[in-house]
PDB file of C-alpha atoms in Angstrom:
ATOM      1  CA  UNK A1317     182.901  -8.642  87.959  1.00 44.00           C
ATOM      2  CA  UNK A1318     180.087  -6.166  86.701  1.00 56.00           C
ATOM      3  CA  UNK A1319     177.428  -7.860  88.950  1.00 56.00           C
ATOM      4  CA  UNK A1320     179.501  -6.836  91.960  1.00 76.00           C
ATOM      5  CA  UNK A1321     180.057  -3.236  91.116  1.00 87.00           C
ATOM      6  CA  UNK A1322     177.318  -1.097  91.933  1.00 96.00           C
ATOM      7  CA  UNK A1323     175.528   0.977  88.870  1.00 98.00           C
ATOM      8  CA  UNK A1324     172.858   4.114  89.050  1.00 98.00           C
ATOM      9  CA  UNK A1325     170.329   5.704  86.563  1.00 98.00           C
ATOM     10  CA  UNK A1326     170.312   9.648  86.952  1.00 98.00           C
ATOM     11  CA  UNK A1327     167.676  11.404  85.520  1.00 98.00           C
ATOM     12  CA  UNK A1328     168.557  15.662  84.827  1.00 95.00           C
ATOM     13  CA  UNK A1329     171.631  14.032  84.468  1.00 96.00           C
ATOM     14  CA  UNK A1330     172.919  16.213  81.520  1.00 94.00           C
ATOM     15  CA  UNK A1331     173.310  19.641  83.982  1.00 90.00           C
ATOM     16  CA  UNK A1332     173.302  21.336  87.143  1.00 92.00           C
ATOM     17  CA  UNK A1333     172.509  19.330  90.162  1.00 93.00           C
ATOM     18  CA  UNK A1334     171.610  15.784  88.314  1.00 95.00           C
ATOM     19  CA  UNK A1335     174.928  16.005  86.196  1.00 96.00           C
ATOM     20  CA  UNK A1336     177.077  17.035  89.675  1.00 95.00           C
ATOM     21  CA  UNK A1337     174.983  13.894  91.540  1.00 97.00           C
ATOM     22  CA  UNK A1338     176.094  11.673  88.484  1.00 98.00           C
ATOM     23  CA  UNK A1339     179.706  13.044  88.898  1.00 97.00           C
ATOM     24  CA  UNK A1340     179.962  12.254  92.781  1.00 97.00           C
ATOM     25  CA  UNK A1341     178.447   8.471  91.941  1.00 98.00           C
ATOM     26  CA  UNK A1342     181.032   7.966  89.483  1.00 98.00           C
ATOM     27  CA  UNK A1343     183.641   9.161  91.824  1.00 97.00           C
ATOM     28  CA  UNK A1344     182.375   6.593  94.267  1.00 97.00           C
ATOM     29  CA  UNK A1345     183.239   4.272  91.940  1.00 97.00           C
ATOM     30  CA  UNK A1346     179.961   3.172  90.246  1.00 97.00           C
ATOM     31  CA  UNK A1347     178.707   2.873  86.606  1.00 98.00           C
ATOM     32  CA  UNK A1348     176.355   5.437  85.999  1.00 98.00           C
ATOM     33  CA  UNK A1349     173.584   6.289  83.338  1.00 98.00           C
ATOM     34  CA  UNK A1350     172.432   9.913  82.846  1.00 98.00           C
ATOM     35  CA  UNK A1351     169.155  10.535  81.121  1.00 98.00           C
ATOM     36  CA  UNK A1352     168.527  14.232  79.750  1.00 97.00           C
ATOM     37  CA  UNK A1353     165.959  15.772  77.368  1.00 95.00           C
ATOM     38  CA  UNK A1354     168.337  17.548  75.107  1.00 96.00           C
ATOM     39  CA  UNK A1355     170.031  15.057  72.894  1.00 97.00           C
ATOM     40  CA  UNK A1356     172.887  17.298  72.362  1.00 97.00           C
ATOM     41  CA  UNK A1357     173.473  18.285  75.933  1.00 96.00           C
ATOM     42  CA  UNK A1358     173.253  14.939  77.132  1.00 97.00           C
ATOM     43  CA  UNK A1359     175.567  13.680  75.140  1.00 98.00           C
ATOM     44  CA  UNK A1360     178.313  16.052  75.832  1.00 97.00           C
ATOM     45  CA  UNK A1361     177.646  15.366  79.384  1.00 97.00           C
ATOM     46  CA  UNK A1362     178.145  12.296  79.316  1.00 98.00           C
ATOM     47  CA  UNK A1363     181.223  12.470  77.468  1.00 98.00           C
ATOM     48  CA  UNK A1364     182.746  14.881  79.856  1.00 97.00           C
ATOM     49  CA  UNK A1365     181.780  12.368  82.972  1.00 98.00           C
ATOM     50  CA  UNK A1366     183.009   9.251  81.124  1.00 97.00           C
ATOM     51  CA  UNK A1367     179.442   7.786  81.505  1.00 98.00           C
ATOM     52  CA  UNK A1368     176.309   6.173  79.514  1.00 98.00           C
ATOM     53  CA  UNK A1369     173.724   8.336  78.677  1.00 98.00           C
ATOM     54  CA  UNK A1370     169.807   8.266  76.758  1.00 98.00           C
ATOM     55  CA  UNK A1371     167.712  11.685  75.686  1.00 98.00           C
ATOM     56  CA  UNK A1372     164.260  11.564  76.623  1.00 98.00           C
ATOM     57  CA  UNK A1373     161.382  13.799  77.599  1.00 97.00           C
ATOM     58  CA  UNK A1374     160.307  12.572  80.770  1.00 97.00           C
ATOM     59  CA  UNK A1375     156.843  14.087  80.598  1.00 97.00           C
ATOM     60  CA  UNK A1376     156.317  11.393  77.944  1.00 98.00           C
ATOM     61  CA  UNK A1377     155.416   8.886  80.270  1.00 97.00           C
ATOM     62  CA  UNK A1378     155.201   6.208  77.596  1.00 98.00           C
ATOM     63  CA  UNK A1379     158.427   6.754  76.170  1.00 98.00           C
ATOM     64  CA  UNK A1380     159.943   7.120  79.459  1.00 98.00           C
ATOM     65  CA  UNK A1381     159.569   3.797  80.430  1.00 98.00           C
ATOM     66  CA  UNK A1382     160.603   2.510  76.923  1.00 98.00           C
ATOM     67  CA  UNK A1383     164.074   4.167  77.702  1.00 98.00           C
ATOM     68  CA  UNK A1384     164.290   2.965  81.339  1.00 98.00           C
ATOM     69  CA  UNK A1385     163.587  -0.480  80.021  1.00 98.00           C
ATOM     70  CA  UNK A1386     166.368  -0.158  77.344  1.00 98.00           C
ATOM     71  CA  UNK A1387     169.134   0.783  79.978  1.00 98.00           C
ATOM     72  CA  UNK A1388     167.873  -2.019  82.035  1.00 98.00           C
ATOM     73  CA  UNK A1389     168.420  -4.447  79.318  1.00 98.00           C
ATOM     74  CA  UNK A1390     171.633  -2.499  78.502  1.00 98.00           C
ATOM     75  CA  UNK A1391     172.953  -3.350  81.769  1.00 97.00           C
ATOM     76  CA  UNK A1392     171.775  -6.629  82.057  1.00 96.00           C
ATOM     77  CA  UNK A1393     173.731  -7.379  79.033  1.00 96.00           C
ATOM     78  CA  UNK A1394     177.016  -6.010  80.664  1.00 96.00           C
ATOM     79  CA  UNK A1395     176.185  -8.363  83.421  1.00 96.00           C
ATOM     80  CA  UNK A1396     175.092  -5.743  85.810  1.00 97.00           C
ATOM     81  CA  UNK A1397     172.366  -6.998  88.835  1.00 96.00           C
ATOM     82  CA  UNK A1398     169.407  -5.096  89.727  1.00 97.00           C
ATOM     83  CA  UNK A1399     169.282  -1.248  89.407  1.00 98.00           C
ATOM     84  CA  UNK A1400     171.587   0.052  93.073  1.00 98.00           C
ATOM     85  CA  UNK A1401     170.480   3.518  92.793  1.00 98.00           C
ATOM     86  CA  UNK A1402     168.189   5.598  90.966  1.00 98.00           C
ATOM     87  CA  UNK A1403     168.359   9.032  90.977  1.00 98.00           C
ATOM     88  CA  UNK A1404     165.420  11.528  90.149  1.00 98.00           C
ATOM     89  CA  UNK A1405     167.051  15.403  89.447  1.00 96.00           C
ATOM     90  CA  UNK A1406     164.806  16.491  86.458  1.00 96.00           C
ATOM     91  CA  UNK A1407     162.611  19.010  87.297  1.00 92.00           C
ATOM     92  CA  UNK A1408     160.980  22.491  86.051  1.00 89.00           C
ATOM     93  CA  UNK A1409     159.726  25.455  87.973  1.00 79.00           C
ATOM     94  CA  UNK A1410     156.481  26.980  87.307  1.00 73.00           C
ATOM     95  CA  UNK A1411     156.193  30.451  86.091  1.00 71.00           C
ATOM     96  CA  UNK A1412     156.340  33.608  88.113  1.00 71.00           C
ATOM     97  CA  UNK A1413     152.495  34.375  88.352  1.00 65.00           C
ATOM     98  CA  UNK A1414     151.746  31.098  88.827  1.00 75.00           C
ATOM     99  CA  UNK A1415     149.264  31.405  91.988  1.00 85.00           C
ATOM    100  CA  UNK A1416     146.686  28.849  92.166  1.00 81.00           C
ATOM    101  CA  UNK A1417     143.831  31.143  90.533  1.00 85.00           C
ATOM    102  CA  UNK A1418     145.545  32.130  87.701  1.00 87.00           C
ATOM    103  CA  UNK A1419     147.201  28.945  86.628  1.00 90.00           C
ATOM    104  CA  UNK A1420     146.350  27.874  83.228  1.00 92.00           C
ATOM    105  CA  UNK A1421     145.668  24.023  82.345  1.00 94.00           C
ATOM    106  CA  UNK A1422     148.479  23.874  80.298  1.00 93.00           C
ATOM    107  CA  UNK A1423     151.210  25.094  83.178  1.00 93.00           C
ATOM    108  CA  UNK A1424     149.354  22.892  85.394  1.00 93.00           C
ATOM    109  CA  UNK A1425     149.926  20.100  83.850  1.00 95.00           C
ATOM    110  CA  UNK A1426     153.533  21.004  82.068  1.00 95.00           C
ATOM    111  CA  UNK A1427     154.983  21.070  86.030  1.00 95.00           C
ATOM    112  CA  UNK A1428     152.843  18.048  87.388  1.00 96.00           C
ATOM    113  CA  UNK A1429     153.833  16.261  84.505  1.00 97.00           C
ATOM    114  CA  UNK A1430     157.483  16.523  85.203  1.00 97.00           C
ATOM    115  CA  UNK A1431     158.262  17.324  88.738  1.00 96.00           C
ATOM    116  CA  UNK A1432     155.710  14.483  90.400  1.00 97.00           C
ATOM    117  CA  UNK A1433     154.133  12.607  87.107  1.00 98.00           C
ATOM    118  CA  UNK A1434     157.535  11.382  86.105  1.00 98.00           C
ATOM    119  CA  UNK A1435     158.933  10.778  89.402  1.00 98.00           C
ATOM    120  CA  UNK A1436     155.795   8.310  89.773  1.00 98.00           C
ATOM    121  CA  UNK A1437     156.484   6.791  86.653  1.00 98.00           C
ATOM    122  CA  UNK A1438     160.382   6.010  87.233  1.00 98.00           C
ATOM    123  CA  UNK A1439     159.492   4.603  90.657  1.00 98.00           C
ATOM    124  CA  UNK A1440     156.900   2.223  89.605  1.00 98.00           C
ATOM    125  CA  UNK A1441     159.007   1.033  86.651  1.00 98.00           C
ATOM    126  CA  UNK A1442     162.300   0.671  88.333  1.00 98.00           C
ATOM    127  CA  UNK A1443     161.634  -0.036  91.947  1.00 98.00           C
ATOM    128  CA  UNK A1444     159.514  -3.330  92.222  1.00 98.00           C
ATOM    129  CA  UNK A1445     162.649  -4.995  91.111  1.00 98.00           C
ATOM    130  CA  UNK A1446     164.633  -3.261  93.572  1.00 98.00           C
ATOM    131  CA  UNK A1447     162.388  -4.041  96.425  1.00 97.00           C
ATOM    132  CA  UNK A1448     162.119  -7.654  95.292  1.00 97.00           C
ATOM    133  CA  UNK A1449     165.969  -7.702  95.612  1.00 97.00           C
ATOM    134  CA  UNK A1450     165.578  -6.162  99.157  1.00 96.00           C
ATOM    135  CA  UNK A1451     168.029  -3.355  98.003  1.00 95.00           C
ATOM    136  CA  UNK A1452     168.312  -0.008  96.300  1.00 96.00           C
ATOM    137  CA  UNK A1453     168.304   3.350  97.271  1.00 98.00           C
ATOM    138  CA  UNK A1454     165.700   5.758  95.375  1.00 98.00           C
ATOM    139  CA  UNK A1455     166.593   9.895  95.920  1.00 98.00           C
ATOM    140  CA  UNK A1456     164.204  12.173  94.976  1.00 97.00           C
ATOM    141  CA  UNK A1457     165.185  15.790  94.249  1.00 96.00           C
ATOM    142  CA  UNK A1458     162.109  17.903  96.221  1.00 93.00           C
ATOM    143  CA  UNK A1459     162.053  21.158  97.623  1.00 83.00           C
ATOM    144  CA  UNK A1460     161.624  22.775 101.054  1.00 74.00           C
ATOM    145  CA  UNK A1461     158.992  24.995  98.872  1.00 68.00           C
ATOM    146  CA  UNK A1462     156.876  21.599  98.975  1.00 64.00           C
ATOM    147  CA  UNK A1463     156.675  21.549 102.872  1.00 65.00           C
ATOM    148  CA  UNK A1464     153.531  21.844 104.740  1.00 63.00           C
ATOM    149  CA  UNK A1465     155.245  23.395 107.550  1.00 60.00           C
ATOM    150  CA  UNK A1466     157.075  26.782 107.679  1.00 60.00           C
ATOM    151  CA  UNK A1467     157.090  28.927 104.359  1.00 59.00           C
ATOM    152  CA  UNK A1468     156.337  25.964 102.087  1.00 52.00           C
ATOM    153  CA  UNK A1469     153.117  26.120 100.612  1.00 58.00           C
ATOM    154  CA  UNK A1470     152.455  29.929 101.889  1.00 63.00           C
ATOM    155  CA  UNK A1471     151.275  30.719  98.179  1.00 66.00           C
ATOM    156  CA  UNK A1472     152.770  31.354  95.128  1.00 67.00           C
ATOM    157  CA  UNK A1473     154.153  29.162  92.280  1.00 80.00           C
ATOM    158  CA  UNK A1474     151.317  26.950  93.310  1.00 86.00           C
ATOM    159  CA  UNK A1475     152.221  24.281  90.490  1.00 90.00           C
ATOM    160  CA  UNK A1476     156.031  24.388  91.558  1.00 90.00           C
ATOM    161  CA  UNK A1477     155.139  23.845  95.211  1.00 90.00           C
ATOM    162  CA  UNK A1478     152.379  21.200  95.391  1.00 92.00           C
ATOM    163  CA  UNK A1479     154.379  19.339  93.176  1.00 93.00           C
ATOM    164  CA  UNK A1480     157.274  19.171  95.401  1.00 93.00           C
ATOM    165  CA  UNK A1481     154.792  18.443  98.222  1.00 92.00           C
ATOM    166  CA  UNK A1482     153.517  15.767  96.131  1.00 94.00           C
ATOM    167  CA  UNK A1483     156.930  14.316  95.940  1.00 95.00           C
ATOM    168  CA  UNK A1484     157.305  14.426  99.637  1.00 94.00           C
ATOM    169  CA  UNK A1485     154.216  12.505 100.269  1.00 94.00           C
ATOM    170  CA  UNK A1486     154.999   9.774  97.176  1.00 96.00           C
ATOM    171  CA  UNK A1487     158.236   9.212  99.128  1.00 96.00           C
ATOM    172  CA  UNK A1488     156.997   9.127 102.538  1.00 95.00           C
ATOM    173  CA  UNK A1489     154.084   6.684 101.649  1.00 96.00           C
ATOM    174  CA  UNK A1490     156.435   4.510  99.661  1.00 98.00           C
ATOM    175  CA  UNK A1491     158.544   4.193 102.697  1.00 97.00           C
ATOM    176  CA  UNK A1492     155.665   2.701 104.777  1.00 96.00           C
ATOM    177  CA  UNK A1493     154.718   0.366 102.113  1.00 97.00           C
ATOM    178  CA  UNK A1494     158.349  -0.601 101.848  1.00 97.00           C
ATOM    179  CA  UNK A1495     159.241  -1.276 105.335  1.00 96.00           C
ATOM    180  CA  UNK A1496     160.983   1.806 106.408  1.00 95.00           C
ATOM    181  CA  UNK A1497     164.379   0.491 105.467  1.00 96.00           C
ATOM    182  CA  UNK A1498     164.147  -2.880 107.293  1.00 94.00           C
ATOM    183  CA  UNK A1499     163.851  -4.745 103.882  1.00 95.00           C
ATOM    184  CA  UNK A1500     166.903  -3.164 102.160  1.00 96.00           C
ATOM    185  CA  UNK A1501     165.078  -0.802 100.020  1.00 97.00           C
ATOM    186  CA  UNK A1502     165.337   2.925 100.618  1.00 98.00           C
ATOM    187  CA  UNK A1503     163.799   6.097  99.667  1.00 98.00           C
ATOM    188  CA  UNK A1504     164.390   9.829 100.516  1.00 97.00           C
ATOM    189  CA  UNK A1505     163.897  13.333  99.294  1.00 96.00           C
ATOM    190  CA  UNK A1506     166.293  15.782  99.263  1.00 95.00           C
ATOM    191  CA  UNK A1507     165.956  19.921  99.225  1.00 90.00           C
ATOM    192  CA  UNK A1508     169.329  21.083  97.826  1.00 86.00           C
ATOM    193  CA  UNK A1509     168.534  24.992  98.523  1.00 72.00           C
ATOM    194  CA  UNK A1510     168.990  27.323  96.202  1.00 61.00           C
ATOM    195  CA  UNK A1511     171.858  26.722  93.853  1.00 62.00           C
ATOM    196  CA  UNK A1512     173.311  28.099  90.970  1.00 66.00           C
ATOM    197  CA  UNK A1513     171.460  26.188  87.945  1.00 68.00           C
ATOM    198  CA  UNK A1514     169.810  27.216  85.030  1.00 69.00           C
ATOM    199  CA  UNK A1515     166.771  27.124  87.475  1.00 67.00           C
ATOM    200  CA  UNK A1516     168.127  29.218  90.147  1.00 63.00           C
ATOM    201  CA  UNK A1517     170.080  31.282  88.636  1.00 69.00           C
ATOM    202  CA  UNK A1518     173.871  32.770  88.333  1.00 75.00           C
ATOM    203  CA  UNK A1519     172.940  34.364  91.870  1.00 76.00           C
ATOM    204  CA  UNK A1520     172.397  31.401  94.445  1.00 70.00           C
ATOM    205  CA  UNK A1521     173.893  31.126  97.553  1.00 68.00           C
ATOM    206  CA  UNK A1522     175.234  27.860  96.576  1.00 77.00           C
ATOM    207  CA  UNK A1523     177.044  25.723  93.853  1.00 74.00           C
ATOM    208  CA  UNK A1524     175.378  23.047  92.292  1.00 74.00           C
ATOM    209  CA  UNK A1525     178.117  20.528  93.645  1.00 80.00           C
ATOM    210  CA  UNK A1526     176.783  21.783  97.019  1.00 88.00           C
ATOM    211  CA  UNK A1527     173.499  20.958  96.194  1.00 86.00           C
ATOM    212  CA  UNK A1528     174.220  17.584  95.376  1.00 92.00           C
ATOM    213  CA  UNK A1529     176.220  16.659  98.385  1.00 95.00           C
ATOM    214  CA  UNK A1530     173.260  15.302 100.137  1.00 95.00           C
ATOM    215  CA  UNK A1531     172.079  13.179  97.428  1.00 96.00           C
ATOM    216  CA  UNK A1532     175.393  11.708  96.973  1.00 97.00           C
ATOM    217  CA  UNK A1533     175.805  10.965 100.604  1.00 97.00           C
ATOM    218  CA  UNK A1534     172.079   9.019 100.787  1.00 97.00           C
ATOM    219  CA  UNK A1535     173.118   7.215  97.993  1.00 97.00           C
ATOM    220  CA  UNK A1536     176.389   5.739  99.323  1.00 96.00           C
ATOM    221  CA  UNK A1537     175.618   6.187 103.267  1.00 96.00           C
ATOM    222  CA  UNK A1538     175.346   2.975 105.409  1.00 94.00           C
ATOM    223  CA  UNK A1539     171.995   2.088 106.675  1.00 95.00           C
ATOM    224  CA  UNK A1540     170.967   0.503 109.896  1.00 93.00           C
ATOM    225  CA  UNK A1541     167.705   0.199 110.214  1.00 90.00           C
ATOM    226  CA  UNK A1542     167.199  -0.163 114.027  1.00 89.00           C
ATOM    227  CA  UNK A1543     168.530   3.289 114.355  1.00 93.00           C
ATOM    228  CA  UNK A1544     168.787   5.088 110.727  1.00 95.00           C
ATOM    229  CA  UNK A1545     165.916   6.682 108.936  1.00 94.00           C
ATOM    230  CA  UNK A1546     163.824   6.467 105.518  1.00 96.00           C
ATOM    231  CA  UNK A1547     161.291   8.060 103.737  1.00 95.00           C
ATOM    232  CA  UNK A1548     162.013  11.666 104.664  1.00 94.00           C
ATOM    233  CA  UNK A1549     163.071  15.135 103.562  1.00 93.00           C
ATOM    234  CA  UNK A1550     166.240  15.735 104.204  1.00 94.00           C
ATOM    235  CA  UNK A1551     168.755  19.087 103.585  1.00 92.00           C
ATOM    236  CA  UNK A1552     172.275  19.153 104.276  1.00 92.00           C
ATOM    237  CA  UNK A1553     172.195  15.609 105.504  1.00 92.00           C
ATOM    238  CA  UNK A1554     169.250  16.587 108.236  1.00 92.00           C
ATOM    239  CA  UNK A1555     165.802  15.736 108.330  1.00 92.00           C
ATOM    240  CA  UNK A1556     163.469  18.582 107.544  1.00 87.00           C
ATOM    241  CA  UNK A1557     159.915  18.603 109.292  1.00 81.00           C
ATOM    242  CA  UNK A1558     157.595  19.028 106.232  1.00 69.00           C
ATOM    243  CA  UNK A1559     154.319  18.044 107.842  1.00 67.00           C
ATOM    244  CA  UNK A1560     152.131  20.793 109.385  1.00 51.00           C
ATOM    245  CA  UNK A1561     150.464  18.385 111.770  1.00 42.00           C
ATOM    246  CA  UNK A1562     151.705  15.467 113.782  1.00 40.00           C
ATOM    247  CA  UNK A1563     149.482  12.354 113.328  1.00 39.00           C
ATOM    248  CA  UNK A1564     148.218  12.667 116.969  1.00 39.00           C
ATOM    249  CA  UNK A1565     147.241  16.424 116.053  1.00 37.00           C
ATOM    250  CA  UNK A1566     145.060  14.899 113.295  1.00 36.00           C
ATOM    251  CA  UNK A1567     143.521  12.314 114.985  1.00 40.00           C
ATOM    252  CA  UNK A1568     145.022   9.501 112.882  1.00 42.00           C
ATOM    253  CA  UNK A1569     146.853   6.411 113.307  1.00 41.00           C
ATOM    254  CA  UNK A1570     150.655   5.801 112.588  1.00 40.00           C
ATOM    255  CA  UNK A1571     150.617   3.066 110.011  1.00 38.00           C
ATOM    256  CA  UNK A1572     153.008   0.163 110.831  1.00 34.00           C
TER     257      UNK A1572
END
């Protein structure tokens, strides 16, 4: 019975967008493991949600991989198959004055290690089995401030904006490497918009629940590779154009 039930891992699951995403996946009938940095908070959140949990600093890539391996082993012992859903909702904001020419090495590494490097670590560790099984969905919380178009990368908050642009590029690149959904594996990024979280503040216009809706939709939507798309940045279930120039304008060739 366990092998038939879908299961998920949600990083940043102890609060905010990650918590609301985990809550939505549990409501959809999935078995969920949440990951959080603070041991007490993630334990309390897991008790509230009725799910399992692990605590780790995702910036510590070695320990992060060990915890992911522990979760996979635990799920295997419980009779679950290959991971179905991976939601990466962890993240930090850079300091307000962190412009490119004012950012310190320490601030740059802090933000990139959490927002981009840890995304790579999780995907690199977990997605190979998902792609081999020809199933699975990866959803990464990104930001419209990581767009190459519009006001996305128009100055200020340099480490944050650049880390999110990196996430968007990673998602697109991986989607091409894995067949754009034709092989059963989906990977997407989302912009939750400005939400009332610890990062977004109490005066943000959207609730964390509203911000999580697109992630839950991507995790549970039906997908037909002939008509549906993956490898994109989404906002409110709509595709966000994040590139400044098209492939044709750059004189490049589109990968098959």
